[in-house]
Amino acid sequence: MPRAQGETTAQEVRIIDPRMFHTPRRTPIRGLSAAGLHYALRIADRKGDPRVSDATAIASFGYELGILKRIRRSGWWHAGVRDPESVAEHSLRVAQLAGLLAAEEGADPARAAYLALWHDTQETRTGDLPHTVKPYLTKPDPRQITADQTAGLPSAAGTSVRDAVDEYEAAESTEARCARDADKLEMLLQAVEYRDIGVQRVQGWIDSALQGLTTPTAQRVAEAALALSPLAWRDR
């Protein structure tokens, strides 16, 4: 059936490039709900509002961060783990451990956890690179990748991420040392968990973690973890 001039159907919606709000283009979209169509058109019509551009940039970065849920911790493939944990799963426990270590070390738990949350986010662009690539590749600069990732974010949001990555990489604050120790401690816990279900060649990961710990609390936790079953928390 012919449609009136200017009419937009549920099969067609203007999609806006955040860098080109003044030049919407039409792209067919299948299965778009009426509510989704209404929202997309409302956003498109607010093309002069900088808050729309900022929100779009954050949403776009949020989609990029979702890639971390699908990137596997590749080093475990070498140990025979067929389906290792994702970078996102690793990062969650790192952040939790960082907060706990910081609390015990007299530092700011929230800051330590925030640093830990961003420590591997660059892997959306590089993937998780195992240590065996060192002789062949120069390690990508996390600060540079983060700068590229956050270039389009609004000022406050972008600065918060770049500052967190810079502090983590500098490893000078107590919070950064706790976050970096949490990264190693999480790897140690994961190695013990894999060993407990029959993966044998994990000692190298355990030794590497132990050698890299710098805070007294992390060192004590690692020693305790090696003496425990991963199911010790169930024994009440």
PDB file of C-alpha atoms in Angstrom:
ATOM      1  CA  MET A   1       0.000   0.000   0.000  1.00  0.00           C
ATOM      2  CA  PRO A   2       1.392   3.463  -0.860  1.00  0.00           C
ATOM      3  CA  ARG A   3       2.344   5.563   2.145  1.00  0.00           C
ATOM      4  CA  ALA A   4       2.026   9.268   2.736  1.00  0.00           C
ATOM      5  CA  GLN A   5       5.071  11.388   2.032  1.00  0.00           C
ATOM      6  CA  GLY A   6       7.323  11.546   5.131  1.00  0.00           C
ATOM      7  CA  GLU A   7       5.583   8.629   6.850  1.00  0.00           C
ATOM      8  CA  THR A   8       7.909   6.268   8.778  1.00  0.00           C
ATOM      9  CA  THR A   9       6.921   2.632   9.232  1.00  0.00           C
ATOM     10  CA  ALA A  10       8.089   0.039  11.765  1.00  0.00           C
ATOM     11  CA  GLN A  11      10.396  -1.332   9.079  1.00  0.00           C
ATOM     12  CA  GLU A  12      12.359   1.913   8.734  1.00  0.00           C
ATOM     13  CA  VAL A  13      13.970   4.205  11.301  1.00  0.00           C
ATOM     14  CA  ARG A  14      16.581   6.929  11.203  1.00  0.00           C
ATOM     15  CA  ILE A  15      19.836   5.732  12.758  1.00  0.00           C
ATOM     16  CA  ILE A  16      22.138   8.443  14.070  1.00  0.00           C
ATOM     17  CA  ASP A  17      25.911   8.370  14.015  1.00  0.00           C
ATOM     18  CA  PRO A  18      26.925  10.250  17.234  1.00  0.00           C
ATOM     19  CA  ARG A  19      29.585  12.131  15.245  1.00  0.00           C
ATOM     20  CA  MET A  20      27.094  13.249  12.592  1.00  0.00           C
ATOM     21  CA  PHE A  21      23.886  14.204  14.351  1.00  0.00           C
ATOM     22  CA  HIS A  22      22.985  16.587  11.539  1.00  0.00           C
ATOM     23  CA  THR A  23      22.992  13.866   8.846  1.00  0.00           C
ATOM     24  CA  PRO A  24      20.586  11.066   9.738  1.00  0.00           C
ATOM     25  CA  ARG A  25      20.290   8.249   7.243  1.00  0.00           C
ATOM     26  CA  ARG A  26      17.601   5.660   6.755  1.00  0.00           C
ATOM     27  CA  THR A  27      18.343   2.009   7.468  1.00  0.00           C
ATOM     28  CA  PRO A  28      15.765  -0.818   7.407  1.00  0.00           C
ATOM     29  CA  ILE A  29      15.271  -2.585  10.738  1.00  0.00           C
ATOM     30  CA  ARG A  30      13.185  -5.709  11.030  1.00  0.00           C
ATOM     31  CA  GLY A  31      10.978  -6.339  14.009  1.00  0.00           C
ATOM     32  CA  LEU A  32      11.253  -2.867  15.561  1.00  0.00           C
ATOM     33  CA  SER A  33       8.496  -2.312  18.092  1.00  0.00           C
ATOM     34  CA  ALA A  34       6.319   0.761  18.016  1.00  0.00           C
ATOM     35  CA  ALA A  35       7.864   1.927  21.298  1.00  0.00           C
ATOM     36  CA  GLY A  36      11.367   1.420  19.936  1.00  0.00           C
ATOM     37  CA  LEU A  37      10.483   3.353  16.781  1.00  0.00           C
ATOM     38  CA  HIS A  38       9.032   6.222  18.805  1.00  0.00           C
ATOM     39  CA  TYR A  39      12.133   6.427  21.028  1.00  0.00           C
ATOM     40  CA  ALA A  40      14.575   6.333  18.110  1.00  0.00           C
ATOM     41  CA  LEU A  41      12.724   9.105  16.285  1.00  0.00           C
ATOM     42  CA  ARG A  42      12.519  11.220  19.433  1.00  0.00           C
ATOM     43  CA  ILE A  43      16.300  10.917  19.925  1.00  0.00           C
ATOM     44  CA  ALA A  44      16.912  11.743  16.264  1.00  0.00           C
ATOM     45  CA  ASP A  45      14.815  14.889  16.516  1.00  0.00           C
ATOM     46  CA  ARG A  46      16.930  16.163  19.458  1.00  0.00           C
ATOM     47  CA  LYS A  47      19.980  16.439  17.240  1.00  0.00           C
ATOM     48  CA  GLY A  48      21.132  19.716  18.769  1.00  0.00           C
ATOM     49  CA  ASP A  49      21.230  18.495  22.378  1.00  0.00           C
ATOM     50  CA  PRO A  50      24.806  17.625  23.538  1.00  0.00           C
ATOM     51  CA  ARG A  51      23.365  15.385  26.253  1.00  0.00           C
ATOM     52  CA  VAL A  52      22.114  13.057  23.526  1.00  0.00           C
ATOM     53  CA  SER A  53      25.622  12.780  22.067  1.00  0.00           C
ATOM     54  CA  ASP A  54      27.087  12.078  25.530  1.00  0.00           C
ATOM     55  CA  ALA A  55      24.479   9.429  26.265  1.00  0.00           C
ATOM     56  CA  THR A  56      25.047   7.812  22.878  1.00  0.00           C
ATOM     57  CA  ALA A  57      28.801   7.670  23.480  1.00  0.00           C
ATOM     58  CA  ILE A  58      28.345   5.978  26.867  1.00  0.00           C
ATOM     59  CA  ALA A  59      25.850   3.508  25.427  1.00  0.00           C
ATOM     60  CA  SER A  60      28.226   2.690  22.572  1.00  0.00           C
ATOM     61  CA  PHE A  61      31.082   2.093  25.023  1.00  0.00           C
ATOM     62  CA  GLY A  62      28.757  -0.064  27.096  1.00  0.00           C
ATOM     63  CA  TYR A  63      28.242  -2.309  24.081  1.00  0.00           C
ATOM     64  CA  GLU A  64      32.001  -2.537  23.609  1.00  0.00           C
ATOM     65  CA  LEU A  65      32.474  -3.541  27.253  1.00  0.00           C
ATOM     66  CA  GLY A  66      29.993  -6.365  26.690  1.00  0.00           C
ATOM     67  CA  ILE A  67      32.599  -8.025  24.474  1.00  0.00           C
ATOM     68  CA  LEU A  68      34.499  -8.880  27.676  1.00  0.00           C
ATOM     69  CA  LYS A  69      31.766 -11.382  28.521  1.00  0.00           C
ATOM     70  CA  ARG A  70      32.683 -13.350  25.400  1.00  0.00           C
ATOM     71  CA  ILE A  71      36.489 -13.127  25.465  1.00  0.00           C
ATOM     72  CA  ARG A  72      38.047 -16.158  27.167  1.00  0.00           C
ATOM     73  CA  ARG A  73      41.146 -16.117  29.341  1.00  0.00           C
ATOM     74  CA  SER A  74      43.214 -17.762  26.660  1.00  0.00           C
ATOM     75  CA  GLY A  75      46.180 -18.965  28.710  1.00  0.00           C
ATOM     76  CA  TRP A  76      44.046 -21.677  30.274  1.00  0.00           C
ATOM     77  CA  TRP A  77      43.630 -23.341  26.882  1.00  0.00           C
ATOM     78  CA  HIS A  78      47.315 -24.240  27.133  1.00  0.00           C
ATOM     79  CA  ALA A  79      46.575 -26.050  30.388  1.00  0.00           C
ATOM     80  CA  GLY A  80      43.796 -28.039  28.759  1.00  0.00           C
ATOM     81  CA  VAL A  81      40.798 -26.051  29.973  1.00  0.00           C
ATOM     82  CA  ARG A  82      38.353 -26.280  27.085  1.00  0.00           C
ATOM     83  CA  ASP A  83      36.023 -23.488  28.210  1.00  0.00           C
ATOM     84  CA  PRO A  84      37.883 -21.079  30.512  1.00  0.00           C
ATOM     85  CA  GLU A  85      36.300 -18.153  32.308  1.00  0.00           C
ATOM     86  CA  SER A  86      35.693 -14.923  30.442  1.00  0.00           C
ATOM     87  CA  VAL A  87      37.624 -11.721  31.003  1.00  0.00           C
ATOM     88  CA  ALA A  88      34.473 -10.219  32.526  1.00  0.00           C
ATOM     89  CA  GLU A  89      34.124 -13.098  34.998  1.00  0.00           C
ATOM     90  CA  HIS A  90      37.769 -12.739  35.958  1.00  0.00           C
ATOM     91  CA  SER A  91      37.439  -8.976  36.377  1.00  0.00           C
ATOM     92  CA  LEU A  92      34.443  -9.233  38.698  1.00  0.00           C
ATOM     93  CA  ARG A  93      36.286 -11.366  41.236  1.00  0.00           C
ATOM     94  CA  VAL A  94      39.417  -9.215  40.845  1.00  0.00           C
ATOM     95  CA  ALA A  95      37.374  -6.128  41.780  1.00  0.00           C
ATOM     96  CA  GLN A  96      35.806  -7.880  44.754  1.00  0.00           C
ATOM     97  CA  LEU A  97      39.161  -9.115  46.014  1.00  0.00           C
ATOM     98  CA  ALA A  98      40.754  -5.702  45.438  1.00  0.00           C
ATOM     99  CA  GLY A  99      38.176  -4.099  47.699  1.00  0.00           C
ATOM    100  CA  LEU A 100      38.772  -6.674  50.424  1.00  0.00           C
ATOM    101  CA  LEU A 101      42.559  -6.348  50.232  1.00  0.00           C
ATOM    102  CA  ALA A 102      42.352  -2.558  50.315  1.00  0.00           C
ATOM    103  CA  ALA A 103      40.129  -2.623  53.393  1.00  0.00           C
ATOM    104  CA  GLU A 104      42.688  -4.764  55.217  1.00  0.00           C
ATOM    105  CA  GLU A 105      45.597  -2.612  54.001  1.00  0.00           C
ATOM    106  CA  GLY A 106      43.972   0.599  55.250  1.00  0.00           C
ATOM    107  CA  ALA A 107      43.285   1.904  51.743  1.00  0.00           C
ATOM    108  CA  ASP A 108      40.069   2.871  49.923  1.00  0.00           C
ATOM    109  CA  PRO A 109      38.167  -0.301  48.957  1.00  0.00           C
ATOM    110  CA  ALA A 110      35.937   1.475  46.456  1.00  0.00           C
ATOM    111  CA  ARG A 111      38.897   3.000  44.641  1.00  0.00           C
ATOM    112  CA  ALA A 112      40.787  -0.290  44.531  1.00  0.00           C
ATOM    113  CA  ALA A 113      37.727  -2.069  43.146  1.00  0.00           C
ATOM    114  CA  TYR A 114      37.244   0.647  40.524  1.00  0.00           C
ATOM    115  CA  LEU A 115      40.846   0.335  39.364  1.00  0.00           C
ATOM    116  CA  ALA A 116      40.418  -3.422  39.114  1.00  0.00           C
ATOM    117  CA  LEU A 117      37.255  -3.112  37.046  1.00  0.00           C
ATOM    118  CA  TRP A 118      39.186  -1.356  34.268  1.00  0.00           C
ATOM    119  CA  HIS A 119      42.428  -3.315  34.360  1.00  0.00           C
ATOM    120  CA  ASP A 120      41.592  -5.610  31.413  1.00  0.00           C
ATOM    121  CA  THR A 121      39.010  -3.593  29.500  1.00  0.00           C
ATOM    122  CA  GLN A 122      41.550  -2.900  26.750  1.00  0.00           C
ATOM    123  CA  GLU A 123      41.123  -6.524  25.686  1.00  0.00           C
ATOM    124  CA  THR A 124      37.980  -5.626  23.763  1.00  0.00           C
ATOM    125  CA  ARG A 125      40.458  -4.321  21.169  1.00  0.00           C
ATOM    126  CA  THR A 126      43.273  -6.885  21.492  1.00  0.00           C
ATOM    127  CA  GLY A 127      41.752 -10.047  22.894  1.00  0.00           C
ATOM    128  CA  ASP A 128      43.392 -11.819  25.834  1.00  0.00           C
ATOM    129  CA  LEU A 129      47.016 -12.427  24.863  1.00  0.00           C
ATOM    130  CA  PRO A 130      48.778 -15.368  26.563  1.00  0.00           C
ATOM    131  CA  HIS A 131      52.334 -14.977  27.847  1.00  0.00           C
ATOM    132  CA  THR A 132      53.633 -17.085  24.967  1.00  0.00           C
ATOM    133  CA  VAL A 133      53.203 -14.140  22.574  1.00  0.00           C
ATOM    134  CA  LYS A 134      55.929 -12.113  24.329  1.00  0.00           C
ATOM    135  CA  PRO A 135      58.781 -13.151  22.018  1.00  0.00           C
ATOM    136  CA  TYR A 136      56.738 -12.192  18.964  1.00  0.00           C
ATOM    137  CA  LEU A 137      54.643  -9.163  19.885  1.00  0.00           C
ATOM    138  CA  THR A 138      55.231  -5.906  21.689  1.00  0.00           C
ATOM    139  CA  LYS A 139      52.738  -5.578  24.518  1.00  0.00           C
ATOM    140  CA  PRO A 140      50.038  -3.053  23.614  1.00  0.00           C
ATOM    141  CA  ASP A 141      50.043   0.071  25.796  1.00  0.00           C
ATOM    142  CA  PRO A 142      46.925  -0.093  28.015  1.00  0.00           C
ATOM    143  CA  ARG A 143      46.914   3.691  28.420  1.00  0.00           C
ATOM    144  CA  GLN A 144      46.895   4.270  24.673  1.00  0.00           C
ATOM    145  CA  ILE A 145      44.118   1.752  24.078  1.00  0.00           C
ATOM    146  CA  THR A 146      42.066   3.286  26.878  1.00  0.00           C
ATOM    147  CA  ALA A 147      42.604   6.751  25.403  1.00  0.00           C
ATOM    148  CA  ASP A 148      41.258   5.499  22.071  1.00  0.00           C
ATOM    149  CA  GLN A 149      38.329   3.689  23.694  1.00  0.00           C
ATOM    150  CA  THR A 150      37.251   6.715  25.737  1.00  0.00           C
ATOM    151  CA  ALA A 151      37.959   9.483  23.220  1.00  0.00           C
ATOM    152  CA  GLY A 152      34.275   9.948  22.477  1.00  0.00           C
ATOM    153  CA  LEU A 153      33.028   9.824  26.065  1.00  0.00           C
ATOM    154  CA  PRO A 154      31.889  12.953  27.899  1.00  0.00           C
ATOM    155  CA  SER A 155      34.707  14.608  29.819  1.00  0.00           C
ATOM    156  CA  ALA A 156      33.972  13.402  33.361  1.00  0.00           C
ATOM    157  CA  ALA A 157      33.333   9.800  32.363  1.00  0.00           C
ATOM    158  CA  GLY A 158      36.326   9.550  30.061  1.00  0.00           C
ATOM    159  CA  THR A 159      38.668  11.135  32.578  1.00  0.00           C
ATOM    160  CA  SER A 160      37.557   8.761  35.328  1.00  0.00           C
ATOM    161  CA  VAL A 161      38.429   5.725  33.214  1.00  0.00           C
ATOM    162  CA  ARG A 162      41.743   7.087  31.940  1.00  0.00           C
ATOM    163  CA  ASP A 163      42.798   8.119  35.443  1.00  0.00           C
ATOM    164  CA  ALA A 164      41.916   4.672  36.806  1.00  0.00           C
ATOM    165  CA  VAL A 165      43.956   2.876  34.145  1.00  0.00           C
ATOM    166  CA  ASP A 166      46.882   5.257  34.619  1.00  0.00           C
ATOM    167  CA  GLU A 167      46.856   4.729  38.387  1.00  0.00           C
ATOM    168  CA  TYR A 168      46.643   0.959  37.990  1.00  0.00           C
ATOM    169  CA  GLU A 169      49.530   0.854  35.527  1.00  0.00           C
ATOM    170  CA  ALA A 170      51.697   3.166  37.652  1.00  0.00           C
ATOM    171  CA  ALA A 171      51.269   0.794  40.630  1.00  0.00           C
ATOM    172  CA  GLU A 172      52.260   3.510  43.100  1.00  0.00           C
ATOM    173  CA  SER A 173      49.159   3.924  45.275  1.00  0.00           C
ATOM    174  CA  THR A 174      48.134   1.335  47.833  1.00  0.00           C
ATOM    175  CA  GLU A 175      44.841   0.959  45.990  1.00  0.00           C
ATOM    176  CA  ALA A 176      46.684   0.167  42.764  1.00  0.00           C
ATOM    177  CA  ARG A 177      48.918  -2.373  44.485  1.00  0.00           C
ATOM    178  CA  CYS A 178      45.843  -4.027  45.992  1.00  0.00           C
ATOM    179  CA  ALA A 179      44.140  -4.122  42.578  1.00  0.00           C
ATOM    180  CA  ARG A 180      47.223  -5.625  40.947  1.00  0.00           C
ATOM    181  CA  ASP A 181      47.567  -8.176  43.743  1.00  0.00           C
ATOM    182  CA  ALA A 182      43.901  -9.032  43.350  1.00  0.00           C
ATOM    183  CA  ASP A 183      44.520  -9.787  39.673  1.00  0.00           C
ATOM    184  CA  LYS A 184      47.210 -12.294  40.607  1.00  0.00           C
ATOM    185  CA  LEU A 185      45.259 -13.676  43.537  1.00  0.00           C
ATOM    186  CA  GLU A 186      42.217 -14.287  41.354  1.00  0.00           C
ATOM    187  CA  MET A 187      44.408 -16.228  38.937  1.00  0.00           C
ATOM    188  CA  LEU A 188      45.725 -18.325  41.815  1.00  0.00           C
ATOM    189  CA  LEU A 189      42.208 -19.100  43.056  1.00  0.00           C
ATOM    190  CA  GLN A 190      41.148 -20.022  39.533  1.00  0.00           C
ATOM    191  CA  ALA A 191      44.144 -22.314  39.127  1.00  0.00           C
ATOM    192  CA  VAL A 192      43.280 -24.128  42.356  1.00  0.00           C
ATOM    193  CA  GLU A 193      39.664 -24.437  41.219  1.00  0.00           C
ATOM    194  CA  TYR A 194      40.727 -25.929  37.897  1.00  0.00           C
ATOM    195  CA  ARG A 195      43.141 -28.297  39.627  1.00  0.00           C
ATOM    196  CA  ASP A 196      40.333 -29.419  41.916  1.00  0.00           C
ATOM    197  CA  ILE A 197      38.320 -30.616  38.898  1.00  0.00           C
ATOM    198  CA  GLY A 198      41.210 -32.470  37.340  1.00  0.00           C
ATOM    199  CA  VAL A 199      43.267 -29.939  35.367  1.00  0.00           C
ATOM    200  CA  GLN A 200      46.824 -30.917  36.229  1.00  0.00           C
ATOM    201  CA  ARG A 201      49.225 -28.413  34.667  1.00  0.00           C
ATOM    202  CA  VAL A 202      48.359 -25.301  36.700  1.00  0.00           C
ATOM    203  CA  GLN A 203      51.402 -24.988  38.968  1.00  0.00           C
ATOM    204  CA  GLY A 204      53.024 -22.430  36.688  1.00  0.00           C
ATOM    205  CA  TRP A 205      50.064 -20.078  37.134  1.00  0.00           C
ATOM    206  CA  ILE A 206      50.175 -20.557  40.913  1.00  0.00           C
ATOM    207  CA  ASP A 207      53.902 -19.880  41.080  1.00  0.00           C
ATOM    208  CA  SER A 208      53.567 -16.787  38.910  1.00  0.00           C
ATOM    209  CA  ALA A 209      50.844 -15.402  41.157  1.00  0.00           C
ATOM    210  CA  LEU A 210      52.816 -16.014  44.337  1.00  0.00           C
ATOM    211  CA  GLN A 211      55.901 -14.306  42.941  1.00  0.00           C
ATOM    212  CA  GLY A 212      53.971 -11.180  41.972  1.00  0.00           C
ATOM    213  CA  LEU A 213      52.135 -10.440  45.220  1.00  0.00           C
ATOM    214  CA  THR A 214      53.320  -7.321  47.055  1.00  0.00           C
ATOM    215  CA  THR A 215      50.912  -6.641  49.920  1.00  0.00           C
ATOM    216  CA  PRO A 216      51.094  -8.609  53.171  1.00  0.00           C
ATOM    217  CA  THR A 217      47.352  -9.264  53.098  1.00  0.00           C
ATOM    218  CA  ALA A 218      47.437 -10.765  49.608  1.00  0.00           C
ATOM    219  CA  GLN A 219      50.390 -12.950  50.535  1.00  0.00           C
ATOM    220  CA  ARG A 220      48.534 -14.300  53.569  1.00  0.00           C
ATOM    221  CA  VAL A 221      45.368 -14.898  51.566  1.00  0.00           C
ATOM    222  CA  ALA A 222      47.281 -16.788  48.886  1.00  0.00           C
ATOM    223  CA  GLU A 223      48.924 -19.024  51.476  1.00  0.00           C
ATOM    224  CA  ALA A 224      45.549 -19.739  53.043  1.00  0.00           C
ATOM    225  CA  ALA A 225      43.919 -20.411  49.671  1.00  0.00           C
ATOM    226  CA  LEU A 226      46.482 -23.071  48.801  1.00  0.00           C
ATOM    227  CA  ALA A 227      45.618 -24.924  51.993  1.00  0.00           C
ATOM    228  CA  LEU A 228      41.871 -24.853  51.371  1.00  0.00           C
ATOM    229  CA  SER A 229      39.417 -26.737  49.221  1.00  0.00           C
ATOM    230  CA  PRO A 230      37.487 -24.446  46.868  1.00  0.00           C
ATOM    231  CA  LEU A 231      34.399 -25.760  48.665  1.00  0.00           C
ATOM    232  CA  ALA A 232      35.653 -24.846  52.135  1.00  0.00           C
ATOM    233  CA  TRP A 233      33.030 -22.121  52.355  1.00  0.00           C
ATOM    234  CA  ARG A 234      30.330 -24.847  52.423  1.00  0.00           C
ATOM    235  CA  ASP A 235      31.763 -26.505  55.515  1.00  0.00           C
ATOM    236  CA  ARG A 236      29.821 -24.886  58.332  1.00  0.00           C
TER     237      ARG A 236
END
